[in-house]
PDB file of C-alpha atoms in Angstrom:
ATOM      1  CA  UNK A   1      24.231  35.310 -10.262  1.00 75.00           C
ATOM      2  CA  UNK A   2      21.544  35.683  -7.394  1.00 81.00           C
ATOM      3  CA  UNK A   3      19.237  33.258  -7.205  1.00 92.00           C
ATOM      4  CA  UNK A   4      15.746  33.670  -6.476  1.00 93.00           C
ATOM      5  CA  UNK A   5      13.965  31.929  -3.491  1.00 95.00           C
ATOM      6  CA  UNK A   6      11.548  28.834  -4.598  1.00 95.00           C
ATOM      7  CA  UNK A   7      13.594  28.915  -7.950  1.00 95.00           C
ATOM      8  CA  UNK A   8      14.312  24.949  -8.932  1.00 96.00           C
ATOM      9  CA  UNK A   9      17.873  23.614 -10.669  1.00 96.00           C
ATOM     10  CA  UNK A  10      19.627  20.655 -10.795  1.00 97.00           C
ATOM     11  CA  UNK A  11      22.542  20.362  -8.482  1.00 98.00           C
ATOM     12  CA  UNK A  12      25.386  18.693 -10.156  1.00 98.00           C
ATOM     13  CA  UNK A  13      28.655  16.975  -8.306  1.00 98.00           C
ATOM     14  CA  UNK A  14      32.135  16.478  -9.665  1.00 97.00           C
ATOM     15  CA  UNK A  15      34.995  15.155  -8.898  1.00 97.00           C
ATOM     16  CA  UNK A  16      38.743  16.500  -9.061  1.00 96.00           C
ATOM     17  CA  UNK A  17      39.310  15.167 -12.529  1.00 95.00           C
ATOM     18  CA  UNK A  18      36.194  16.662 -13.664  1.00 94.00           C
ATOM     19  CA  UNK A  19      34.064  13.748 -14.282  1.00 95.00           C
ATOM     20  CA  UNK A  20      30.853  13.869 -13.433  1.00 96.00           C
ATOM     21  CA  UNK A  21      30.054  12.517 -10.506  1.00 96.00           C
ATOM     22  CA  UNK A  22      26.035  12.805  -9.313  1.00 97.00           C
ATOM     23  CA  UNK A  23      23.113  14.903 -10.484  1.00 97.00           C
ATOM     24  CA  UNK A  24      20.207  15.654  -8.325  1.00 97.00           C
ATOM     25  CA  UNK A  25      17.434  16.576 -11.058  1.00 97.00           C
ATOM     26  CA  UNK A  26      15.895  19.392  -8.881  1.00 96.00           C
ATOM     27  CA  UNK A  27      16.392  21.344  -6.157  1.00 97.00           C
ATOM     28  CA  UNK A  28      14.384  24.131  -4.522  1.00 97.00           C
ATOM     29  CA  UNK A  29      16.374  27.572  -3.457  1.00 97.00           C
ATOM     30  CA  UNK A  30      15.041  28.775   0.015  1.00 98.00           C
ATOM     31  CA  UNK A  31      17.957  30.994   0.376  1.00 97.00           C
ATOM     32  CA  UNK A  32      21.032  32.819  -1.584  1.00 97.00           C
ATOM     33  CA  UNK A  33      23.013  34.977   0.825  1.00 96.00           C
ATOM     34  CA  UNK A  34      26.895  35.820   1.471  1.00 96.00           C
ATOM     35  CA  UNK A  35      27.430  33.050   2.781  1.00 97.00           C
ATOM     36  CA  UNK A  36      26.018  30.175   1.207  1.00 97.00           C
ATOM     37  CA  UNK A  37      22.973  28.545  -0.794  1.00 98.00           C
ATOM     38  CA  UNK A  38      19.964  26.603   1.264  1.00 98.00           C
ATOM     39  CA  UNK A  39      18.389  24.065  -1.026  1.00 98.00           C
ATOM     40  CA  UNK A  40      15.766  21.784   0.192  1.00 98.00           C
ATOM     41  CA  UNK A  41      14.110  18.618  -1.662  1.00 96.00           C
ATOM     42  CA  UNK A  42      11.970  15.676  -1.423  1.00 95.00           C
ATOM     43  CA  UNK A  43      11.913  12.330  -3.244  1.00 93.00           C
ATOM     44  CA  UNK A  44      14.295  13.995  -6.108  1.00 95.00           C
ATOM     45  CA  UNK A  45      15.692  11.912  -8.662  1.00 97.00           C
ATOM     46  CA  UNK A  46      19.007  11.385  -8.052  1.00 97.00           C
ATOM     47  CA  UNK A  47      20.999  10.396 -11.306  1.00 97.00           C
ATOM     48  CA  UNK A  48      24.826   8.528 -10.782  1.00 96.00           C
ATOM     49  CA  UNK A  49      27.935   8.862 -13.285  1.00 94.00           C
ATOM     50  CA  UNK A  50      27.011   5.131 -14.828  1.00 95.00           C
ATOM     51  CA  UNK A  51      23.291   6.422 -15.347  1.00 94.00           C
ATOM     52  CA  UNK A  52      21.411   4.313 -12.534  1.00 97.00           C
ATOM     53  CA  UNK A  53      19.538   6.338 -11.020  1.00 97.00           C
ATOM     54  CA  UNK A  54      17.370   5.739  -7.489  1.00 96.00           C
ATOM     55  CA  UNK A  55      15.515   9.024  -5.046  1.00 96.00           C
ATOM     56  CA  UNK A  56      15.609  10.496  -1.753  1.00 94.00           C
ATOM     57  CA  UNK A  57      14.137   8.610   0.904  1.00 92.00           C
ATOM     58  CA  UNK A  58      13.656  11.550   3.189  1.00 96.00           C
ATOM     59  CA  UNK A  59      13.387  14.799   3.169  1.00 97.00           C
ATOM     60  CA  UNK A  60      16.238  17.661   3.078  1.00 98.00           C
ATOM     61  CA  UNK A  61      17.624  21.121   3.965  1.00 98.00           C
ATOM     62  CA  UNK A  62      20.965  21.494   2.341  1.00 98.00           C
ATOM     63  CA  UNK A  63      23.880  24.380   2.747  1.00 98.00           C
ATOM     64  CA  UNK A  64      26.500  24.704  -0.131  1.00 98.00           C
ATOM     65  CA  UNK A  65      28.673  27.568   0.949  1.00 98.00           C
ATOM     66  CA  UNK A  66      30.188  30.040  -1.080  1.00 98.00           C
ATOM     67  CA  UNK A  67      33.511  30.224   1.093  1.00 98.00           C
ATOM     68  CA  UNK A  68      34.044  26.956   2.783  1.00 98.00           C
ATOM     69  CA  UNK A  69      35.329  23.270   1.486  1.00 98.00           C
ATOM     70  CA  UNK A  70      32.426  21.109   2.663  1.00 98.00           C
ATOM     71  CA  UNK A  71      28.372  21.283   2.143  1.00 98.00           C
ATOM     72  CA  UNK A  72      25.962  20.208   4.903  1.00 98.00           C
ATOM     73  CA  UNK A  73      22.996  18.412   4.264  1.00 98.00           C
ATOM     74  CA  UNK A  74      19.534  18.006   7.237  1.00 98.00           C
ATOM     75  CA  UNK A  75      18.157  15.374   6.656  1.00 98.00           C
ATOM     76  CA  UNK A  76      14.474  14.685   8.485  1.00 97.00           C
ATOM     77  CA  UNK A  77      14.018  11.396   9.257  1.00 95.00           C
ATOM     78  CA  UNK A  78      11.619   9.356  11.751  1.00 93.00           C
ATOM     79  CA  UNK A  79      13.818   8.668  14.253  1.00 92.00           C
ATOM     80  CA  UNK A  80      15.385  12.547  14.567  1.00 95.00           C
ATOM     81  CA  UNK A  81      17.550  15.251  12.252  1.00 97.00           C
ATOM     82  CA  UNK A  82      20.935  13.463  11.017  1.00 98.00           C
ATOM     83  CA  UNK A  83      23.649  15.467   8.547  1.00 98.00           C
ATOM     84  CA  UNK A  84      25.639  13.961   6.298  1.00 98.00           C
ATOM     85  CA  UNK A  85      28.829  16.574   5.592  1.00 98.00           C
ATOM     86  CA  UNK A  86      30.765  16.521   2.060  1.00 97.00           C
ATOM     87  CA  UNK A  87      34.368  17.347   1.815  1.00 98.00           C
ATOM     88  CA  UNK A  88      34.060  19.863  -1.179  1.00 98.00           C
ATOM     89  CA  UNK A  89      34.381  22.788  -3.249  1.00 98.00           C
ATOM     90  CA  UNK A  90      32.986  25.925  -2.529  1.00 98.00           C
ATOM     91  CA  UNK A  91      29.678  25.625  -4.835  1.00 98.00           C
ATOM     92  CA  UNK A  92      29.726  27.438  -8.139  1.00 97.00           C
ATOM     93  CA  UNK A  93      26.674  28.563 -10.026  1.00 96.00           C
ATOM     94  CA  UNK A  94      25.657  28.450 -13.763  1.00 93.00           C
ATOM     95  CA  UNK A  95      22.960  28.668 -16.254  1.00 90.00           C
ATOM     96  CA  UNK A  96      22.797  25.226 -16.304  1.00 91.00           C
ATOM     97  CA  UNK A  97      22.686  23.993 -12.167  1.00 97.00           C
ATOM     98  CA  UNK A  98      24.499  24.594  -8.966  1.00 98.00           C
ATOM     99  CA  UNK A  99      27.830  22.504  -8.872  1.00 98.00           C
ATOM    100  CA  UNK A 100      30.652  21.436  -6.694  1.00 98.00           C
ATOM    101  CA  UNK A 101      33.627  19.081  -6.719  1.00 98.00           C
ATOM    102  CA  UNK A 102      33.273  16.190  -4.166  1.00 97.00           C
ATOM    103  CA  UNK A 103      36.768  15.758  -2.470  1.00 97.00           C
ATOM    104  CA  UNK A 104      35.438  11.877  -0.877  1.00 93.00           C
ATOM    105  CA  UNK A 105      35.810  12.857   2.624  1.00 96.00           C
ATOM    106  CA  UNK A 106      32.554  12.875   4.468  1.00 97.00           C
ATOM    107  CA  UNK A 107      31.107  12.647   7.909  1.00 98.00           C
ATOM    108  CA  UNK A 108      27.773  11.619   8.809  1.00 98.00           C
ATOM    109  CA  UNK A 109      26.045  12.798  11.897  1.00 98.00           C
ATOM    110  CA  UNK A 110      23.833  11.117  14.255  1.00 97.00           C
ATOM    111  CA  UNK A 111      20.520  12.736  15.975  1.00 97.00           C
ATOM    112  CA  UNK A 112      22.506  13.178  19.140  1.00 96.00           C
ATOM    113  CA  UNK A 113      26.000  14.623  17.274  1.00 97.00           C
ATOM    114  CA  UNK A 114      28.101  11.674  17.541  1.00 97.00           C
ATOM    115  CA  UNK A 115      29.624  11.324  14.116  1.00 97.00           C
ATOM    116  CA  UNK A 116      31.946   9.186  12.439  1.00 97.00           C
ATOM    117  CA  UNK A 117      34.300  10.571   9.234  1.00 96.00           C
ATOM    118  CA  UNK A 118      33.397   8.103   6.279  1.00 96.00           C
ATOM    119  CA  UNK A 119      35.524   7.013   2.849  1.00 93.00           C
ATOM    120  CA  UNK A 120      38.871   7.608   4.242  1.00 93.00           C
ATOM    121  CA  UNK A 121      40.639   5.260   2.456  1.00 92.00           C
ATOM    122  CA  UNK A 122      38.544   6.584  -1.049  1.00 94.00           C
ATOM    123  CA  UNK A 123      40.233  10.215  -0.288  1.00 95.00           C
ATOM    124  CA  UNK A 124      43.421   8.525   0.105  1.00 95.00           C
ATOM    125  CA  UNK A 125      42.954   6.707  -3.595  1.00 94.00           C
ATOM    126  CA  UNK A 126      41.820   9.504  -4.930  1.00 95.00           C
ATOM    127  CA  UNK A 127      44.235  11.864  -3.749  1.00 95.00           C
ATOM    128  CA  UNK A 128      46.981  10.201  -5.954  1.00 95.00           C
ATOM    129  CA  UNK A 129      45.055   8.942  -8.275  1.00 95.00           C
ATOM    130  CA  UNK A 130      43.911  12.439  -9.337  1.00 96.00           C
ATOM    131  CA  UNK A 131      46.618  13.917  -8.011  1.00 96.00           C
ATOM    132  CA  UNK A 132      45.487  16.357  -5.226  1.00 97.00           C
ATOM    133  CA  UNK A 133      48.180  19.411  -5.019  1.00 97.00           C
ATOM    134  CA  UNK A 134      49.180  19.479  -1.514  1.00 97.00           C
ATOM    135  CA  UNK A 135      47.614  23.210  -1.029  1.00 97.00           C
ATOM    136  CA  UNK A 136      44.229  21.543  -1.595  1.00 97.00           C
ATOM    137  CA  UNK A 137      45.164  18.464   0.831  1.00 97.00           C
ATOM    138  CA  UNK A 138      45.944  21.643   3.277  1.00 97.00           C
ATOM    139  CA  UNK A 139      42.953  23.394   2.754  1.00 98.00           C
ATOM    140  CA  UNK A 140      40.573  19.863   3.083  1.00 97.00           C
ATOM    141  CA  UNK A 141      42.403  18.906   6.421  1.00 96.00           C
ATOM    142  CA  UNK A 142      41.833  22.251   7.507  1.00 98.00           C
ATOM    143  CA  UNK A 143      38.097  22.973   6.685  1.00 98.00           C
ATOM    144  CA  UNK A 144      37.661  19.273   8.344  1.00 97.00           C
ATOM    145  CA  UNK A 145      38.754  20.321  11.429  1.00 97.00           C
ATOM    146  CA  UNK A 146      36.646  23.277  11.071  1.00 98.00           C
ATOM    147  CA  UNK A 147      33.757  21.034  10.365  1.00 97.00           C
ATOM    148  CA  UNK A 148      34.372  19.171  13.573  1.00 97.00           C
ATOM    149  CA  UNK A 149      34.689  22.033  15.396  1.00 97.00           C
ATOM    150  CA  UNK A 150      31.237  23.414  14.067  1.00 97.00           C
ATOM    151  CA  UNK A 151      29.407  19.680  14.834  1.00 98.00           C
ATOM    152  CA  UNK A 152      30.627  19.718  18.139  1.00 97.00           C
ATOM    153  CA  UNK A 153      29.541  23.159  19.333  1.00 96.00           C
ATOM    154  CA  UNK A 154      26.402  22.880  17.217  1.00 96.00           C
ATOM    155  CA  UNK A 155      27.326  25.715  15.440  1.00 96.00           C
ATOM    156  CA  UNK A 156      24.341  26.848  12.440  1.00 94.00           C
ATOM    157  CA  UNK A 157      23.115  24.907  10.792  1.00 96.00           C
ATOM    158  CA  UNK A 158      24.044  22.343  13.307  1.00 97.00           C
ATOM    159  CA  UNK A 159      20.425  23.104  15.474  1.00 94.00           C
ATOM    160  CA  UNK A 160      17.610  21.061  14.080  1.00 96.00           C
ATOM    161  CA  UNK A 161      15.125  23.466  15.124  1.00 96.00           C
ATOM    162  CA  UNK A 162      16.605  25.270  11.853  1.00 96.00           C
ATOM    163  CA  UNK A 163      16.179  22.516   9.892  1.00 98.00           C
ATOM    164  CA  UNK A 164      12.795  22.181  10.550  1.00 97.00           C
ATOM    165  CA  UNK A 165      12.136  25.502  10.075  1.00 97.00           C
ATOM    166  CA  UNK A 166      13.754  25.992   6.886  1.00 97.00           C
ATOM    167  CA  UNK A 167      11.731  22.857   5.597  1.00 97.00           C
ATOM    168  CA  UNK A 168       8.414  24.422   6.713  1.00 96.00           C
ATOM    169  CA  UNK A 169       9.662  26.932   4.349  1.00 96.00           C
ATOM    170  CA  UNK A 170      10.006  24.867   1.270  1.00 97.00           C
ATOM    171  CA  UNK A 171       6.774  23.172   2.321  1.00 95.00           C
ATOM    172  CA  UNK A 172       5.207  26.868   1.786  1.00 94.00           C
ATOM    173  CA  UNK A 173       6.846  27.205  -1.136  1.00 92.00           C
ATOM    174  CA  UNK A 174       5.131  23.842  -2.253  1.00 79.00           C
ATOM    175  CA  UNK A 175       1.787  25.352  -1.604  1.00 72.00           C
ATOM    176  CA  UNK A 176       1.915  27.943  -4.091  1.00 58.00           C
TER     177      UNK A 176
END
């Protein structure tokens, strides 16, 4: 399924045991390629698991890739471009809303690239609580050592000139 660009969804996140984690009520589709999905939003309702719900402060451009364990997401705030990275599935695609499976581990980028990997000891919990098979424990260590890698060499969509520029596309979008 191809989706088109300026097209809206919800986005929809899991976790391993297939509970429903987090819904995002709408996202806007600047992009469906090979290699991933670029979303951007604005002040989107963001809907948790025990129905409280709260929105995005800022604005972002997010990346949920077809072929890799994590998702990246801009986000434009006053002070510069941060990302905040989720361990995760590969993101799927229905009728019904983009969705992934949220694997816990996450690391969360500063404006000048220092990061820090956050909810360790959640991953941990939730790895026997749910019962991780160790080929996905392989495959999460090893796409978050990719994911390092990528921060550090500020590998796409690591720039925040492309951040920018992919908002100023949803902004055009908006204008329609």
């Amino acid at each position: 399924m191809t989706l088109t660009t300026g097209a809206t969804m919800a986005l929809q996140s899991y976790k391993h045991d297939r509970s429903l984690h987090r819904i995002w009520e709408e996202v806007t589709v600047l992009e469906d390629n090979d290699h991933a999905i670029i979303v951007a939003n604005k002040r989107t309702k963001v809907i948790e698991s025990n129905g409280r719900f709260w929105y995005t402060k800022e604005p972002s451009v997010a990346y949920f890739y077809k072929h890799h364990w994590f998702n990246v997401i801009g986000i434009i705030k006053p002070t510069g471009i941060s990302f905040y990275c989720n361990l995760s599935s590969p993101i799927l695609v229905d009728e019904e809303a983009l969705k992934y499976i949220d694997y816990d581990l996450d690391i969360k980028v500063m404006p000048d690239f220092g990061y820090s990997i956050l909810d360790q000891n959640e991953y941990r919990r939730h790895q026997k609580q749910m019962r991780y098979p160790k080929e996905l424990c392989d495959i999460l260590e090893s796409e978050l050592k990719y994911l390092r890698e990528q921060i550090d060499t500020h590998a796409d969509p690591f720039h925040h000139e492309i951040i920018i520029e992919k908002y100023r596309a949803y902004e055009k979008i908006g204008e329609k």
